């Protein structure tokens, strides 16, 4: 018998999709039965009360969680998010129900043994409910009491060799794609740089002094498996400067049907014979490919590294050999003010350790500017909009470049100053106002 | 800035405002200290370490307050 009646939540179990309500109910049962004889350190009925308080919120049409809190582990200003219920008498199991963000391993590589042990730790010292992974990439532990925070932190750092992640006005837990560990498209070692910058910027990760959150994400190529271009204030995307390597024999094998396009990923339905003209050449966004007389040609100067042709024919087309990464800035995916994609700042930079150029010419000058000029709760992308992309170029010292312009004449970022134009100009404001109202 | 001097400035500055608010942004503290953010951070970290200031976080934003002040501390019986 469930502790609380939850008719409204129960409806969420009736659709064709997996339901978090079913998951939490199962966990509530699991805790009650306690077949593993776990020495629970927080109330056994935390999951029941979680369902109860959510049902009540649906009934009232308002939340019963208070806003934020002062909990944390000693010396850290992030990684723990205090959650307190405003109906503690009715739902004592979730009177305190704090979230812990745990740094995920680079590329999200785990052994199953490690995952099991993480779950055992959380069954004993928390609700057992996890979110693998949060949208920033962390392992999220949902629901524990204040007294357990230091205990969990001790276990994580001593037994699991793992740290808490970022939250609040901090550098958030950097995240990366699997990269060179499994993927032949990776133009640099995403895991190496992710690990290096995480260690280098420990103070920024754990002690909040930024105007708001700041995210790094590392994608090995423009396929953007961790969506860095859309979801990080500073996005690192692998690229190459020379030519796509073409194996004409393999091209012929795709055309002849011996090799399956997209490595057979779309083989579930009969799409007909592979048509290189229609499926590759005509879909190239810059129109820089040609297939004639059994030969595929690419005008590499026009190629924007969109990855389409390489994704379709990975055996025939390979990334170039002169590799590095591009850096884009200012993306965000907020709930309130609209989402914004990253803007290209650095077309190409070396991605070799120890990454000094990236740290000293890109990351640190940008942080200095944003920390001084950013308003409270203003993301980097918003500051760039407010003060102009030209200002960003000024603080970083990068030269304006056509690749920073999305479309001619619609990019509001770049303005000329008088001293930048030969001969300068005279401007009579009164004359201007005759024709243009304020 | 010397630690003791900074501490005095912060404690005085925040105590004066306590009637209206108990949580402050990092930038408010840097302004009270009259320092650039990077310099201010060093001493603010120390103030937290010594228990003069404490962090408060909504999850998305972080703020600072004098330890034990504000509604939340007493409401959660954690002061
Ligand atoms: S982003 Fe590119 S390199 Fe990274 S896993 Fe995806 S396809 Fe591979
Ligand atoms: S990567 Fe994209 S832009 Fe470049 S040649 Fe292939 S399809 Fe065209």
Coordinates of C-alpha atoms and ligand atoms in Angstrom, one line a residue:
Chain A
X1 CA 0.0 0.0 0.0
X2 CA 1.4 3.4 -1.0
X3 CA 1.8 5.8 1.9
X4 CA 0.0 8.6 0.0
X5 CA -2.8 8.5 -2.5
X6 CA -1.6 10.0 -5.8
X7 CA -4.4 10.0 -8.3
X8 CA -3.0 12.8 -10.4
X9 CA 0.5 11.4 -10.6
X10 CA -0.9 8.0 -11.5
X11 CA -2.2 9.5 -14.7
X12 CA 1.4 10.2 -15.7
X13 CA 1.9 6.4 -15.8
X14 CA -0.7 5.8 -18.4
X15 CA 1.1 7.0 -21.5
X16 CA 3.2 4.9 -23.8
X17 CA 6.4 6.4 -22.3
X18 CA 8.6 5.4 -19.4
X19 CA 7.3 7.3 -16.4
X20 CA 9.3 8.9 -13.5
X21 CA 6.3 8.2 -11.3
X22 CA 6.6 4.5 -11.9
X23 CA 10.4 4.7 -11.2
X24 CA 9.9 6.5 -7.9
X25 CA 7.1 4.1 -6.8
X26 CA 9.4 1.2 -7.5
X27 CA 12.2 2.8 -5.5
X28 CA 9.8 3.5 -2.6
X29 CA 8.9 -0.3 -2.6
X30 CA 12.5 -1.2 -2.8
X31 CA 13.4 0.9 0.2
X32 CA 10.5 -0.5 2.2
X33 CA 11.4 -4.1 1.5
X34 CA 15.1 -3.5 2.1
X35 CA 16.2 -6.9 1.0
X36 CA 19.8 -5.9 0.9
X37 CA 19.5 -4.9 4.6
X38 CA 20.9 -1.4 3.9
X39 CA 21.6 0.7 6.9
X40 CA 19.5 3.7 5.7
X41 CA 20.8 7.1 6.9
X42 CA 17.8 9.1 5.7
X43 CA 14.1 8.3 6.2
X44 CA 13.0 5.1 4.6
X45 CA 9.9 6.7 3.2
X46 CA 11.7 9.6 1.5
X47 CA 10.5 8.4 -1.9
X48 CA 6.9 8.0 -0.7
X49 CA 6.9 11.5 0.7
X50 CA 8.4 12.8 -2.5
X51 CA 5.4 11.5 -4.4
X52 CA 3.1 12.8 -1.8
X53 CA 4.5 16.4 -1.9
X54 CA 4.4 16.4 -5.7
X55 CA 0.7 15.3 -5.7
X56 CA 0.0 18.1 -3.3
X57 CA 1.8 20.6 -5.6
X58 CA -0.4 19.4 -8.5
X59 CA -3.5 19.8 -6.4
X60 CA -2.5 23.3 -5.2
X61 CA -1.0 24.4 -8.5
X62 CA 2.0 25.7 -6.6
X63 CA 5.4 24.3 -5.5
X64 CA 6.0 23.1 -2.0
X65 CA 9.8 23.5 -2.2
X66 CA 11.4 26.5 -0.8
X67 CA 13.9 28.5 -2.9
X68 CA 17.5 27.5 -2.4
X69 CA 19.5 27.1 0.8
X70 CA 22.7 27.5 2.6
X71 CA 23.9 23.9 2.7
X72 CA 27.2 22.9 1.2
X73 CA 30.3 21.0 2.0
X74 CA 33.1 22.8 3.8
X75 CA 35.0 25.2 1.5
X76 CA 32.8 24.6 -1.5
X77 CA 30.3 27.1 -2.8
X78 CA 28.8 24.7 -5.4
X79 CA 27.9 21.1 -6.0
X80 CA 25.1 21.0 -3.4
X81 CA 21.7 22.6 -3.9
X82 CA 19.7 23.0 -0.8
X83 CA 16.1 21.9 -1.1
X84 CA 13.7 22.2 1.8
X85 CA 10.0 21.3 1.8
X86 CA 7.5 23.8 3.2
X87 CA 5.2 21.0 4.5
X88 CA 7.7 19.1 6.7
X89 CA 5.0 17.8 9.1
X90 CA 3.1 16.1 6.3
X91 CA 6.1 14.9 4.5
X92 CA 9.0 14.4 7.0
X93 CA 10.8 12.1 4.6
X94 CA 11.6 15.1 2.4
X95 CA 11.9 17.9 4.9
X96 CA 15.4 18.2 3.7
X97 CA 15.9 16.8 0.2
X98 CA 19.1 18.3 -1.1
X99 CA 20.6 17.7 -4.5
X100 CA 24.3 16.8 -5.0
X101 CA 26.0 17.3 -8.3
X102 CA 28.8 14.9 -8.9
X103 CA 31.5 15.4 -11.6
X104 CA 31.1 12.7 -14.2
X105 CA 34.1 10.9 -15.7
X106 CA 35.3 12.5 -18.9
X107 CA 33.4 11.0 -21.9
X108 CA 31.1 9.4 -19.3
X109 CA 33.1 6.2 -19.2
X110 CA 32.2 3.9 -16.3
X111 CA 32.7 0.4 -15.3
X112 CA 29.5 -1.3 -14.2
X113 CA 31.1 -2.0 -10.9
X114 CA 31.7 1.7 -10.3
X115 CA 28.1 2.5 -11.2
X116 CA 26.8 -0.1 -8.8
X117 CA 28.9 1.2 -6.0
X118 CA 27.8 4.8 -6.7
X119 CA 24.2 3.5 -6.4
X120 CA 24.9 1.6 -3.2
X121 CA 26.4 4.8 -1.7
X122 CA 23.3 6.7 -2.6
X123 CA 20.9 4.0 -1.4
X124 CA 22.5 4.2 2.0
X125 CA 23.1 8.0 2.4
X126 CA 20.4 9.4 0.1
X127 CA 17.0 8.6 -1.5
X128 CA 18.6 6.3 -4.1
X129 CA 17.1 8.5 -6.8
X130 CA 19.6 9.6 -9.4
X131 CA 19.6 11.5 -12.7
X132 CA 22.1 10.1 -15.1
X133 CA 23.0 12.7 -16.3
X134 CA 21.8 16.3 -15.8
X135 CA 21.8 18.6 -18.8
X136 CA 25.2 20.0 -17.8
X137 CA 26.5 16.4 -17.8
X138 CA 26.9 15.7 -14.1
X139 CA 25.8 12.6 -12.2
X140 CA 22.9 14.0 -10.1
X141 CA 22.0 12.6 -6.7
X142 CA 18.5 13.7 -5.7
X143 CA 17.5 13.9 -2.1
X144 CA 19.5 13.7 1.1
X145 CA 19.6 15.4 4.5
X146 CA 22.2 18.1 5.6
X147 CA 24.0 15.6 7.9
X148 CA 24.8 13.3 5.0
X149 CA 26.4 15.8 2.7
X150 CA 29.9 15.7 4.2
X151 CA 29.6 11.9 4.5
X152 CA 28.8 11.5 0.8
X153 CA 31.6 14.0 -0.1
X154 CA 34.1 12.1 2.0
X155 CA 33.2 8.8 0.3
X156 CA 33.3 10.3 -3.2
X157 CA 36.7 11.9 -2.7
X158 CA 38.3 9.0 -0.8
X159 CA 36.7 5.9 -2.2
X160 CA 35.5 6.9 -5.6
X161 CA 38.3 9.3 -6.6
X162 CA 35.6 11.7 -7.7
X163 CA 34.7 15.4 -7.0
X164 CA 31.6 17.4 -6.7
X165 CA 30.6 19.3 -9.8
X166 CA 29.6 22.9 -10.2
X167 CA 26.4 24.8 -9.5
X168 CA 25.5 28.4 -8.8
X169 CA 27.6 31.2 -10.2
X170 CA 30.5 29.0 -10.8
X171 CA 32.3 27.3 -13.7
X172 CA 30.0 24.3 -14.2
X173 CA 31.3 20.8 -14.6
X174 CA 33.0 20.7 -17.9
X175 CA 31.7 18.0 -20.2
X176 CA 33.0 16.3 -23.4
X177 CA 32.1 13.8 -26.1
X178 CA 33.7 10.4 -26.2
X179 CA 36.2 11.7 -28.7
X180 CA 39.2 9.8 -29.7
X181 CA 38.4 7.0 -27.2
X182 CA 35.9 5.7 -29.7
X183 CA 35.3 8.1 -32.5
X184 CA 37.3 8.5 -35.7
X185 CA 35.9 11.9 -36.3
X186 CA 37.5 13.4 -33.2
X187 CA 39.9 16.2 -34.3
X188 CA 41.5 16.5 -30.8
X189 CA 41.6 14.7 -27.5
X190 CA 38.4 16.0 -25.9
X191 CA 39.0 14.0 -22.7
X192 CA 42.5 15.3 -22.2
X193 CA 41.5 19.0 -22.4
X194 CA 38.3 18.5 -20.4
X195 CA 40.3 16.9 -17.6
X196 CA 43.1 19.5 -17.8
X197 CA 40.8 22.5 -17.6
X198 CA 38.8 20.9 -14.9
X199 CA 41.9 20.6 -12.8
X200 CA 43.3 24.0 -13.7
X201 CA 40.1 25.9 -12.8
X202 CA 39.2 24.2 -9.5
X203 CA 38.9 27.5 -7.8
X204 CA 36.4 28.7 -10.5
X205 CA 34.5 25.4 -10.1
X206 CA 34.1 25.4 -6.4
X207 CA 34.2 29.1 -5.3
X208 CA 31.5 31.3 -6.9
X209 CA 32.7 34.7 -8.1
X210 CA 31.2 34.9 -11.5
X211 CA 28.1 37.0 -12.4
X212 CA 26.3 33.7 -13.2
X213 CA 26.9 30.2 -14.4
X214 CA 29.6 29.5 -17.0
X215 CA 29.9 26.3 -19.1
X216 CA 32.7 24.7 -21.1
X217 CA 31.8 21.9 -23.5
X218 CA 34.1 19.9 -25.7
X219 CA 33.0 18.4 -29.0
X220 CA 35.6 16.5 -31.0
X221 CA 34.0 17.5 -34.3
X222 CA 31.2 19.6 -35.7
X223 CA 28.7 16.8 -35.1
X224 CA 28.5 18.3 -31.6
X225 CA 27.4 15.2 -29.6
X226 CA 27.5 17.2 -26.4
X227 CA 25.7 20.1 -28.1
X228 CA 28.4 22.6 -27.1
X229 CA 27.4 25.1 -29.8
X230 CA 23.9 25.4 -28.2
X231 CA 24.6 24.9 -24.5
X232 CA 27.9 26.3 -23.4
X233 CA 29.2 29.8 -22.8
X234 CA 32.4 28.6 -24.4
X235 CA 32.2 25.8 -26.9
X236 CA 35.3 23.9 -28.2
X237 CA 34.6 22.2 -31.5
X238 CA 37.2 20.1 -33.4
X239 CA 38.1 21.1 -36.9
X240 CA 40.8 20.8 -39.5
X241 CA 42.5 23.3 -41.8
X242 CA 43.6 21.1 -44.7
X243 CA 41.5 19.0 -47.0
X244 CA 39.0 16.2 -46.4
X245 CA 40.8 13.0 -47.3
X246 CA 39.0 11.3 -50.1
X247 CA 39.3 7.6 -51.0
X248 CA 37.9 7.3 -54.5
X249 CA 37.8 3.5 -54.4
X250 CA 35.6 3.6 -51.3
X251 CA 33.4 6.3 -52.9
X252 CA 32.9 3.8 -55.8
X253 CA 32.0 1.1 -53.3
X254 CA 29.3 3.3 -51.7
X255 CA 27.9 4.1 -55.2
X256 CA 28.1 0.4 -56.1
X257 CA 26.3 -0.6 -53.0
X258 CA 29.1 -2.7 -51.4
X259 CA 29.4 -0.2 -48.5
X260 CA 26.2 0.9 -46.7
X261 CA 25.7 4.7 -46.4
X262 CA 25.7 6.0 -42.8
X263 CA 27.2 2.7 -41.8
X264 CA 23.7 1.1 -42.3
X265 CA 22.1 3.3 -39.7
X266 CA 19.0 4.0 -41.9
X267 CA 18.7 0.5 -43.2
X268 CA 15.4 -0.3 -41.4
X269 CA 13.2 0.8 -44.4
X270 CA 13.7 0.5 -48.1
X271 CA 14.9 3.9 -49.2
X272 CA 16.0 2.6 -52.6
X273 CA 19.5 2.5 -54.0
X274 CA 22.1 5.0 -52.6
X275 CA 22.1 8.1 -54.7
X276 CA 25.3 10.0 -54.2
X277 CA 24.1 13.0 -56.1
X278 CA 20.9 13.4 -54.2
X279 CA 22.0 12.2 -50.7
X280 CA 25.5 13.8 -50.5
X281 CA 26.4 16.3 -53.2
X282 CA 23.0 18.1 -53.3
X283 CA 22.8 18.2 -49.5
X284 CA 26.2 19.9 -49.1
X285 CA 25.2 23.2 -47.5
X286 CA 27.9 25.2 -49.3
X287 CA 27.5 23.4 -52.7
X288 CA 31.2 22.7 -52.8
X289 CA 31.0 19.1 -54.0
X290 CA 30.8 17.6 -57.5
X291 CA 30.5 14.0 -58.6
X292 CA 31.4 13.5 -62.2
X293 CA 32.8 10.6 -64.2
X294 CA 32.9 8.4 -61.1
X295 CA 35.0 10.9 -59.2
X296 CA 34.1 13.0 -56.2
X297 CA 35.6 16.4 -55.9
X298 CA 35.5 18.8 -53.0
X299 CA 36.3 22.5 -53.1
X300 CA 37.7 22.5 -49.6
X301 CA 38.1 26.3 -49.4
X302 CA 34.3 26.6 -49.4
X303 CA 33.6 23.6 -47.1
X304 CA 32.3 24.6 -43.7
X305 CA 33.1 21.3 -42.0
X306 CA 29.4 20.5 -41.6
X307 CA 30.2 16.8 -41.4
X308 CA 27.3 15.7 -43.6
X309 CA 29.3 14.0 -46.4
X310 CA 31.7 12.4 -43.9
X311 CA 28.8 11.0 -41.8
X312 CA 27.2 9.4 -44.9
X313 CA 30.4 7.9 -46.3
X314 CA 32.8 7.5 -43.4
X315 CA 34.9 4.9 -45.1
X316 CA 35.4 7.2 -48.2
X317 CA 35.8 10.6 -46.6
X318 CA 37.9 11.4 -43.6
X319 CA 38.7 14.5 -41.5
X320 CA 41.8 16.3 -42.6
X321 CA 45.2 15.9 -40.9
X322 CA 46.0 19.5 -39.8
X323 CA 43.7 19.4 -36.8
X324 CA 42.8 21.7 -33.9
X325 CA 39.6 23.3 -32.7
X326 CA 37.3 26.4 -33.1
X327 CA 36.1 28.3 -30.1
X328 CA 32.5 29.7 -30.1
X329 CA 31.2 31.8 -27.3
X330 CA 27.9 33.0 -25.8
X331 CA 25.5 30.1 -26.2
X332 CA 22.8 29.5 -23.6
X333 CA 19.7 27.5 -23.2
X334 CA 17.7 29.3 -20.5
X335 CA 14.1 28.8 -19.6
X336 CA 13.1 32.5 -19.5
X337 CA 14.9 34.6 -22.1
X338 CA 15.3 32.9 -25.5
X339 CA 18.0 30.4 -26.3
X340 CA 21.1 31.6 -28.2
X341 CA 23.7 29.7 -30.2
X342 CA 27.4 30.3 -29.9
X343 CA 29.2 32.8 -32.1
X344 CA 32.6 32.0 -33.6
X345 CA 35.4 33.8 -31.9
X346 CA 38.5 31.7 -32.7
X347 CA 38.4 30.0 -36.1
X348 CA 41.4 27.7 -35.4
X349 CA 43.6 27.1 -32.5
X350 CA 46.0 24.3 -31.5
X351 CA 44.6 21.8 -29.1
X352 CA 47.8 20.4 -27.8
X353 CA 48.6 20.2 -24.1
X354 CA 49.2 22.2 -22.0
X355 CA 46.7 24.4 -23.8
X356 CA 48.5 27.6 -22.7
X357 CA 47.3 29.7 -25.7
X358 CA 43.7 28.7 -25.1
X359 CA 43.9 29.5 -21.4
X360 CA 45.9 32.8 -21.7
X361 CA 44.5 34.3 -24.8
X362 CA 40.9 33.2 -24.7
X363 CA 39.5 31.9 -21.4
X364 CA 41.2 34.2 -18.9
X365 CA 40.8 37.5 -20.7
X366 CA 37.1 36.7 -21.3
X367 CA 36.6 35.9 -17.7
X368 CA 38.3 39.1 -16.6
X369 CA 36.0 41.1 -18.8
X370 CA 32.8 39.3 -17.8
X371 CA 33.6 39.4 -14.1
X372 CA 34.1 43.1 -14.3
X373 CA 31.4 44.2 -16.7
X374 CA 28.8 41.4 -16.4
X375 CA 25.7 42.3 -14.4
X376 CA 24.4 40.0 -11.8
X377 CA 22.8 36.9 -13.5
X378 CA 24.0 38.0 -16.9
X379 CA 25.4 35.2 -19.1
X380 CA 28.5 35.9 -21.3
X381 CA 26.2 35.8 -24.4
X382 CA 24.1 38.5 -23.0
X383 CA 27.1 40.7 -22.2
X384 CA 28.3 40.2 -25.8
X385 CA 25.0 41.4 -27.0
X386 CA 24.9 44.3 -24.7
X387 CA 28.4 45.6 -25.2
X388 CA 28.9 44.3 -28.8
X389 CA 31.0 41.6 -30.3
X390 CA 33.6 44.3 -31.2
X391 CA 34.2 44.8 -27.5
X392 CA 34.9 41.1 -27.1
X393 CA 37.4 41.3 -29.9
X394 CA 39.0 44.2 -28.2
X395 CA 39.4 42.4 -24.8
X396 CA 40.7 39.2 -26.4
X397 CA 42.8 40.9 -29.1
X398 CA 41.5 38.7 -32.0
X399 CA 41.2 40.3 -35.4
X400 CA 37.7 40.6 -37.0
X401 CA 37.3 37.8 -39.5
X402 CA 34.6 37.2 -42.1
X403 CA 33.9 33.8 -40.5
X404 CA 32.5 35.7 -37.4
X405 CA 29.8 37.1 -39.5
X406 CA 26.7 35.0 -39.9
X407 CA 25.2 36.8 -42.9
X408 CA 26.3 40.0 -44.5
X409 CA 24.4 43.1 -43.2
X410 CA 22.4 41.3 -40.6
X411 CA 25.1 40.9 -38.0
X412 CA 24.7 43.6 -35.4
X413 CA 28.0 43.0 -33.7
X414 CA 30.7 44.7 -35.5
X415 CA 30.9 48.5 -35.6
X416 CA 33.8 50.6 -36.9
X417 CA 35.4 53.3 -34.8
X418 CA 36.6 56.5 -36.4
X419 CA 40.3 55.7 -35.8
X420 CA 39.9 52.3 -37.5
X421 CA 38.9 53.9 -40.9
X422 CA 41.6 55.6 -42.9
X423 CA 40.9 59.3 -43.0
X424 CA 38.2 59.0 -40.2
X425 CA 34.9 60.8 -40.8
X426 CA 33.0 63.9 -39.9
X427 CA 29.6 63.3 -38.4
X428 CA 27.1 66.1 -37.9
X429 CA 24.5 64.8 -35.5
X430 CA 22.1 67.7 -36.3
X431 CA 22.3 66.9 -40.0
X432 CA 21.7 63.2 -39.2
X433 CA 18.6 64.0 -37.0
X434 CA 17.0 65.9 -39.9
X435 CA 16.4 62.6 -41.6
X436 CA 16.3 60.2 -38.7
X437 CA 14.0 60.5 -35.7
X438 CA 15.3 59.3 -32.4
Chain B
X1 CA 44.1 44.8 1.1
X2 CA 44.8 43.4 4.6
X3 CA 42.5 40.7 5.8
X4 CA 41.4 42.4 8.9
X5 CA 40.7 45.7 7.1
X6 CA 38.7 43.8 4.5
X7 CA 36.8 41.9 7.2
X8 CA 35.8 45.1 8.9
X9 CA 34.6 46.7 5.7
X10 CA 32.5 43.7 4.8
X11 CA 31.0 43.1 8.2
X12 CA 30.1 46.8 8.5
X13 CA 28.9 47.1 5.0
X14 CA 26.6 44.1 5.2
X15 CA 25.4 44.7 8.7
X16 CA 24.2 48.2 7.6
X17 CA 22.1 46.6 5.0
X18 CA 20.8 43.8 7.1
X19 CA 17.4 45.4 7.6
X20 CA 16.6 45.2 4.0
X21 CA 18.5 42.1 2.8
X22 CA 20.7 39.4 4.0
X23 CA 22.0 37.9 0.8
X24 CA 24.5 39.6 -1.5
X25 CA 26.0 39.0 -4.9
X26 CA 29.7 38.6 -5.3
X27 CA 29.8 42.0 -7.1
X28 CA 28.2 43.8 -4.2
X29 CA 31.1 42.5 -2.0
X30 CA 33.7 43.5 -4.5
X31 CA 32.2 47.0 -4.6
X32 CA 32.3 47.3 -0.8
X33 CA 36.0 46.3 -0.9
X34 CA 36.6 48.6 -3.9
X35 CA 38.6 45.9 -5.6
X36 CA 38.6 44.2 -8.9
X37 CA 36.8 40.8 -8.9
X38 CA 40.0 38.7 -9.0
X39 CA 41.6 40.5 -6.0
X40 CA 38.3 40.6 -4.1
X41 CA 37.9 36.9 -4.6
X42 CA 41.0 36.0 -2.6
X43 CA 39.9 37.8 0.5
X44 CA 36.2 36.7 0.1
X45 CA 37.3 33.1 -0.1
X46 CA 39.2 33.6 3.2
X47 CA 36.2 35.2 4.8
X48 CA 34.2 32.1 3.9
X49 CA 36.9 29.8 5.2
X50 CA 37.0 31.7 8.5
X51 CA 33.2 31.4 8.8
X52 CA 32.6 35.2 8.6
X53 CA 30.6 34.7 5.4
X54 CA 28.6 31.8 4.1
X55 CA 27.3 30.8 0.7
X56 CA 23.7 30.7 -0.3
X57 CA 22.6 29.1 -3.5
X58 CA 19.4 28.7 -5.4
X59 CA 21.1 26.1 -7.6
X60 CA 21.5 28.5 -10.5
X61 CA 22.9 31.6 -8.7
X62 CA 25.1 32.0 -5.7
X63 CA 25.0 34.6 -3.1
X64 CA 26.9 35.5 0.1
X65 CA 25.7 36.4 3.6
X66 CA 27.0 37.0 7.1
X67 CA 27.0 33.6 8.8
X68 CA 23.8 32.9 10.6
X69 CA 21.8 35.9 9.3
X70 CA 18.7 35.9 7.2
X71 CA 15.5 34.0 7.5
X72 CA 16.7 30.7 6.1
X73 CA 19.3 30.0 8.8
X74 CA 16.9 30.0 11.7
X75 CA 14.0 28.5 9.7
X76 CA 16.0 25.4 8.9
X77 CA 17.5 25.2 12.4
X78 CA 20.9 25.3 11.0
X79 CA 22.3 28.4 12.6
Ligands
LIG1 S1 31.3 15.2 -31.5 FE1 32.3 14.3 -33.2 S2 34.2 13.4 -32.4 FE2 32.8 13.7 -30.7 S3 31.7 11.7 -30.5 FE3 30.5 13.1 -31.7 S4 31.0 12.5 -33.8 FE4 32.7 11.8 -32.5
LIG2 S1 31.6 18.6 -44.8 FE1 29.7 19.6 -45.3 S2 30.3 21.5 -46.3 FE2 32.1 20.2 -46.3 S3 32.1 19.1 -48.3 FE3 31.1 17.8 -46.8 S4 28.9 18.3 -47.0 FE4 30.0 20.0 -47.9

